[in-house]
Short mmCIF file of C-alpha atoms and ligand atoms in Angstrom, two decimals:
data_model
loop_
_atom_site.label_atom_id
_atom_site.label_comp_id
_atom_site.label_asym_id
_atom_site.label_seq_id
_atom_site.Cartn_x
_atom_site.Cartn_y
_atom_site.Cartn_z
CA MET F 11 -13.99 -21.56 11.10
CA ALA F 12 -17.55 -20.06 9.39
CA LYS F 13 -19.63 -17.63 11.22
CA ILE F 14 -23.28 -17.74 10.57
CA LEU F 15 -24.34 -14.04 10.48
CA ALA F 16 -27.66 -14.12 10.06
CA ASN F 17 -30.82 -17.14 8.56
CA ILE F 18 -32.27 -15.51 5.07
CA GLY F 19 -35.06 -17.27 3.98
CA LYS F 20 -35.40 -15.62 0.58
CA CYS F 21 -33.13 -14.72 -1.75
CA ILE F 22 -31.02 -11.32 -0.97
CA TYR F 23 -30.27 -10.35 -4.35
CA CYS F 24 -33.85 -10.78 -6.15
CA SER F 25 -35.96 -11.26 -3.16
CA THR F 26 -37.52 -15.34 -4.35
CA MET F 27 -38.43 -17.34 -1.89
CA GLU F 28 -38.63 -20.58 -4.11
CA GLY F 29 -35.75 -23.23 -2.92
CA PRO F 30 -33.26 -24.07 -3.14
CA LEU F 31 -31.59 -21.10 -1.29
CA THR F 32 -28.36 -21.19 -0.82
CA LYS F 33 -25.87 -20.02 1.80
CA GLU F 34 -23.55 -16.63 0.90
CA HIS F 35 -20.25 -16.18 1.71
CA ILE F 36 -20.38 -12.09 3.17
CA ILE F 37 -16.30 -11.88 1.63
CA PRO F 38 -15.56 -15.17 -0.67
CA ASN F 39 -14.88 -18.33 1.16
CA GLY F 40 -11.37 -17.99 -1.58
CA LEU F 41 -10.87 -14.76 0.43
CA SER F 42 -11.05 -16.72 3.87
CA GLY F 43 -13.96 -14.67 4.37
CA PRO F 44 -15.07 -16.27 7.55
CA TRP F 45 -18.84 -14.70 8.00
CA VAL F 46 -22.30 -16.75 6.36
CA LEU F 47 -25.48 -15.22 5.11
CA GLU F 48 -27.96 -19.51 5.21
CA LYS F 49 -30.62 -19.66 2.56
CA ALA F 50 -29.87 -15.79 0.89
CA THR F 51 -29.26 -16.62 -2.24
CA CYS F 52 -30.98 -18.69 -5.17
CA LYS F 53 -29.09 -20.15 -8.39
CA ARG F 54 -30.00 -17.84 -10.89
CA CYS F 55 -28.51 -14.94 -8.36
CA ALA F 56 -25.26 -17.66 -7.27
CA ASP F 57 -24.66 -17.98 -10.62
CA ILE F 58 -24.57 -13.77 -11.60
CA THR F 59 -22.69 -13.51 -8.56
CA SER F 60 -19.96 -16.97 -8.50
CA LYS F 61 -19.26 -15.33 -11.93
CA PHE F 62 -17.41 -12.04 -10.81
CA GLU F 63 -16.35 -13.71 -7.78
CA LYS F 64 -14.19 -15.82 -9.64
CA ASP F 65 -13.71 -13.73 -11.71
CA VAL F 66 -11.35 -11.49 -9.18
CA LEU F 67 -10.09 -14.79 -7.63
CA ARG F 68 -8.94 -16.52 -10.17
CA GLY F 69 -7.38 -12.83 -11.36
CA LEU F 70 -6.24 -10.01 -9.47
CA PHE F 71 -6.44 -12.14 -6.27
CA ILE F 72 -4.65 -15.77 -7.69
CA ILE F 73 -1.15 -15.11 -6.70
CA PRO F 74 -1.77 -13.67 -2.95
CA ARG F 75 -4.29 -16.25 -2.20
CA THR F 76 -1.82 -18.92 -2.85
CA ALA F 77 1.19 -17.18 -1.68
CA LEU F 78 -1.09 -16.56 1.65
CA ARG F 79 -2.66 -19.87 1.08
CA LEU F 80 -5.95 -18.72 1.68
CA LYS F 81 -9.06 -20.77 1.00
CA THR F 82 -9.79 -22.61 -1.97
CA TYR F 83 -12.63 -25.22 -2.68
CA ASN F 84 -10.23 -27.13 -4.71
CA PRO F 85 -7.28 -27.50 -2.70
CA LYS F 86 -5.63 -30.20 -5.22
CA GLU F 87 -6.19 -27.36 -8.19
CA ARG F 88 -4.61 -24.94 -6.94
CA PRO F 89 -1.56 -23.87 -9.02
CA GLU F 90 1.96 -24.52 -8.49
CA GLY F 91 3.60 -22.25 -10.58
CA PHE F 92 2.52 -18.99 -12.25
CA PRO F 93 3.65 -17.30 -15.07
CA LEU F 94 5.70 -13.99 -15.58
CA LYS F 95 6.98 -12.20 -19.00
CA ILE F 96 10.89 -11.09 -18.44
CA ILE F 97 12.47 -9.30 -20.87
CA LYS F 98 15.83 -10.77 -21.74
CA GLY F 99 18.15 -10.08 -24.71
CA GLY F 100 15.73 -8.28 -26.07
CA ILE F 101 12.95 -10.83 -26.32
CA GLN F 102 9.87 -11.53 -23.79
CA LYS F 103 9.59 -14.60 -22.84
CA LYS F 104 7.05 -16.06 -20.73
CA VAL F 105 8.22 -18.16 -17.57
CA ILE F 106 6.66 -20.56 -15.03
CA ILE F 107 7.71 -19.82 -11.23
CA PRO F 108 6.44 -22.15 -8.36
CA ILE F 109 4.90 -19.27 -5.72
CA GLN F 110 8.12 -19.53 -3.36
CA GLU F 111 10.26 -18.11 -6.07
CA TYR F 112 7.40 -16.15 -7.04
CA PRO F 113 7.63 -11.71 -6.41
CA ALA F 114 4.60 -12.04 -4.68
CA LYS F 115 2.73 -8.78 -4.28
CA LEU F 116 -0.89 -8.15 -3.36
CA SER F 117 -2.34 -5.58 -6.02
CA LEU F 118 -5.45 -3.15 -5.25
CA PHE F 119 -7.11 -1.09 -7.64
CA ILE F 120 -7.10 2.65 -6.40
CA THR F 121 -10.06 4.69 -7.68
CA ASP F 122 -12.47 8.00 -7.37
CA PRO F 123 -13.95 7.54 -4.41
CA PRO F 124 -17.60 7.19 -4.70
CA ALA F 125 -19.45 9.41 -6.74
CA CYS F 126 -22.17 9.60 -4.99
CA ILE F 127 -20.60 11.00 -1.85
CA SER F 128 -17.34 12.94 -4.12
CA ASN F 129 -20.16 14.66 -6.68
CA ILE F 130 -17.84 14.29 -9.16
CA PRO F 131 -19.52 13.90 -12.59
CA TYR F 132 -19.83 10.32 -13.35
CA GLU F 133 -20.83 8.37 -16.81
CA LYS F 134 -20.46 5.13 -16.03
CA GLY F 135 -18.26 2.27 -14.71
CA ILE F 136 -15.47 2.93 -12.08
CA ILE F 137 -12.11 5.44 -12.77
CA VAL F 138 -8.95 3.55 -11.83
CA THR F 139 -6.69 5.98 -10.84
CA GLY F 140 -3.95 4.06 -9.82
CA MET F 141 -2.59 0.99 -8.33
CA CYS F 142 -1.77 -0.28 -4.70
CA ARG F 143 1.07 -3.11 -4.84
CA VAL F 144 2.54 -5.12 -1.80
CA HIS F 145 4.94 -7.20 -1.88
CA ILE F 146 3.88 -10.29 0.23
CA SER F 147 6.48 -13.67 -0.70
CA GLY F 148 9.34 -14.53 -2.35
CA PRO F 149 11.35 -12.95 -4.06
CA SER F 150 11.65 -8.72 -4.36
CA VAL F 151 11.17 -8.07 -8.40
CA GLU F 152 14.71 -6.32 -8.38
CA GLU F 153 16.40 -9.78 -6.83
CA PHE F 154 14.05 -11.70 -8.86
CA ARG F 155 15.09 -10.17 -12.19
CA LYS F 156 18.89 -10.07 -11.17
CA LYS F 157 18.77 -13.78 -10.70
CA HIS F 158 17.06 -14.42 -13.69
CA GLY F 159 18.79 -12.19 -15.73
CA ALA F 160 16.24 -10.20 -16.71
CA LYS F 161 16.84 -7.15 -18.26
CA LYS F 162 12.60 -6.25 -17.35
CA VAL F 163 9.86 -8.04 -15.37
CA VAL F 164 6.58 -7.10 -16.74
CA GLU F 165 4.00 -6.85 -14.93
CA GLU F 166 0.31 -7.63 -16.33
CA ILE F 167 -2.84 -6.52 -14.42
CA VAL F 168 -6.65 -6.55 -16.48
CA TYR F 169 -8.68 -3.98 -15.00
CA SER F 170 -12.29 -5.03 -14.66
CA THR F 171 -15.56 -3.30 -12.83
CA ASN F 172 -15.58 -6.97 -11.13
CA PHE F 173 -13.78 -6.02 -7.87
CA ALA F 174 -15.87 -3.12 -7.75
CA ARG F 175 -18.85 -5.33 -8.02
CA MET F 176 -17.12 -7.50 -5.68
CA LEU F 177 -17.00 -4.68 -2.87
CA ALA F 178 -20.91 -3.85 -3.91
CA LYS F 179 -21.63 -7.56 -2.98
CA ILE F 180 -19.54 -7.73 0.23
CA ALA F 181 -20.82 -4.32 1.42
CA TYR F 182 -24.91 -5.05 0.74
CA GLY F 183 -24.42 -8.55 2.12
CA MET F 184 -22.37 -7.39 6.03
CA SER F 185 -25.30 -4.88 5.61
CA ILE F 186 -28.11 -7.08 5.57
CA ALA F 187 -26.66 -9.55 8.73
CA GLN F 188 -26.23 -5.90 10.68
CA ILE F 189 -29.92 -4.14 9.87
CA GLY F 190 -31.68 -6.94 8.39
CA ILE F 191 -32.99 -7.35 4.34
CA ASP F 192 -36.35 -5.58 5.40
CA ASN F 193 -35.23 -2.50 6.82
CA PHE F 194 -34.12 -1.77 3.04
CA GLU F 195 -36.32 1.13 1.73
CA GLU F 196 -33.78 0.59 -1.87
CA VAL F 197 -30.75 -0.37 -2.29
CA TYR F 198 -28.38 1.33 -4.73
CA VAL F 199 -25.88 -1.35 -5.19
CA LEU F 200 -28.26 -3.96 -6.58
CA PRO F 201 -28.64 -3.06 -10.05
CA SER F 202 -24.81 -3.04 -10.09
CA ILE F 203 -24.30 -6.50 -8.65
CA LEU F 204 -26.66 -8.18 -10.53
CA GLY F 205 -25.15 -6.81 -14.21
CA HIS F 206 -28.00 -4.48 -15.01
CA LYS F 207 -26.68 -1.34 -15.18
CA ASP F 208 -22.98 -0.24 -14.86
CA ASP F 209 -22.88 2.05 -12.22
CA VAL F 210 -20.95 0.47 -9.83
CA GLY F 211 -18.70 3.74 -9.47
CA ARG F 212 -21.54 5.63 -8.24
CA TRP F 213 -21.78 3.90 -5.05
CA VAL F 214 -18.26 1.55 -4.87
CA GLY F 215 -15.35 3.71 -4.40
CA THR F 216 -11.72 4.04 -2.93
CA ALA F 217 -11.63 6.42 0.70
CA GLU F 218 -9.80 9.55 1.01
CA ASP F 219 -7.98 8.18 4.44
CA ILE F 220 -7.49 5.70 6.06
CA ILE F 221 -9.56 4.85 9.13
CA LEU F 222 -9.29 1.65 10.34
CA GLY F 223 -5.67 1.59 10.60
CA ASN F 224 -3.02 -0.07 8.93
CA GLY F 225 -1.18 -3.64 10.05
CA LYS F 226 -4.26 -4.24 12.28
CA SER F 227 -7.52 -6.39 12.28
CA THR F 228 -9.34 -8.35 14.35
CA GLY F 229 -8.99 -12.12 15.53
CA GLU F 230 -11.73 -13.32 13.45
CA SER F 231 -10.95 -12.26 9.49
CA PHE F 232 -8.09 -9.85 8.36
CA HIS F 233 -10.64 -8.22 6.52
CA ILE F 234 -12.36 -6.07 8.46
CA ILE F 235 -15.63 -4.56 7.12
CA ARG F 236 -17.51 -1.29 9.75
CA LEU F 237 -20.83 -0.38 9.04
CA THR F 238 -22.60 3.15 9.37
CA ILE F 239 -26.00 5.21 9.40
CA ASP F 240 -25.68 8.97 8.37
CA LYS F 241 -28.34 11.06 9.80
CA ASN F 242 -30.19 10.49 5.87
CA TYR F 243 -30.11 7.11 6.68
CA GLU F 244 -28.30 6.00 4.07
CA VAL F 245 -25.73 2.94 4.94
CA GLN F 246 -22.27 3.31 4.38
CA THR F 247 -19.52 0.83 4.29
CA ARG F 248 -15.81 0.83 4.44
CA ILE F 249 -14.12 -2.56 3.67
CA LYS F 250 -10.49 -3.61 4.40
CA LEU F 251 -9.31 -6.38 2.85
CA PHE F 252 -6.12 -8.28 3.35
CA ALA F 253 -5.59 -5.29 6.64
CA THR F 254 -2.97 -6.97 7.83
CA TYR F 255 -1.30 -5.08 4.87
CA ASN F 256 -0.83 -1.04 3.95
CA VAL F 257 -3.29 -0.94 2.15
CA PRO F 258 -6.24 1.26 0.77
CA GLU F 259 -9.88 1.35 2.15
CA TYR F 260 -12.48 0.95 -0.38
CA ILE F 261 -16.33 2.62 0.70
CA VAL F 262 -19.65 1.37 -0.60
CA VAL F 263 -22.89 3.39 -0.01
CA VAL F 264 -25.23 0.58 -0.13
CA GLY F 265 -28.81 1.69 0.34
CA ARG F 266 -31.18 3.56 2.55
CA VAL F 267 -32.70 2.18 5.10
CA LYS F 268 -36.12 3.25 6.57
CA SER F 269 -37.40 3.55 9.50
CA MET F 270 -36.62 1.16 12.04
CA ASP F 271 -35.53 -0.21 15.32
CA PHE F 272 -34.20 2.98 17.21
CA ASN F 273 -31.20 0.75 18.85
CA ILE F 274 -29.77 0.28 16.35
CA LEU F 275 -29.95 3.16 14.37
CA LYS F 276 -28.47 4.76 17.49
CA ASN F 277 -25.93 2.22 17.62
CA LEU F 278 -25.00 2.38 14.26
CA MET F 279 -25.61 5.87 13.65
CA ASN F 280 -23.23 6.92 16.46
CA ARG F 281 -20.24 5.13 15.14
ZN1 LIG N 14 -32.22 -14.62 -6.50
#
């Protein structure tokens, strides 16, 4: 069930108040994200954000979304089978495998931490340093390989910065829900969300530790977002997608708030 966290009344990306303004899922509906901001995005900005979200939902996350039966706006278009490349008799060929028989894995990128925290020299984009892959349903790759008499199963993953942009958008949306859009002095992640700048790795990255725990999540969602404000008034969020699995946590340094309601600030600073 969608849970409305705030009604914004202007586009959270370009600030226009001219409608129609539509709701914004903080975590995409396609990942069964429950939290919604009402009247929060204009059509022009929604076109930009839905483009990179779709790329992630239909690319990197299509297998886990189907295997775990996460939400979709088009249930009838849910794929029945997925392509997989196998090497058999020295020849590589593509086979289509039903999801029940597919060695389904959840794949999450491991990247450098946000450059603004790590102080690693930064140029552009985001540096991927590894991959976290968790088996979630169907046979293991080894079982699959044996069953199909294949020498090798080729698992391809294409990386783009869209995954990191999606994390930035999730963090920004939750920050607005909890802090209020008018309390921001500067939003660091906006240019990369809107595609005006290729600097997402400066603000988004993988945490070097795990503090949200493994195998646990709140009853509301199996994704976890936690927000803190540091002494420089910088808003930092920690995101754990698919939090019931042993997966990395991401950090997004969203922006800086101006002086705001002391009680909200105190609450967030003490976490
Ligand atoms: Zn807009």
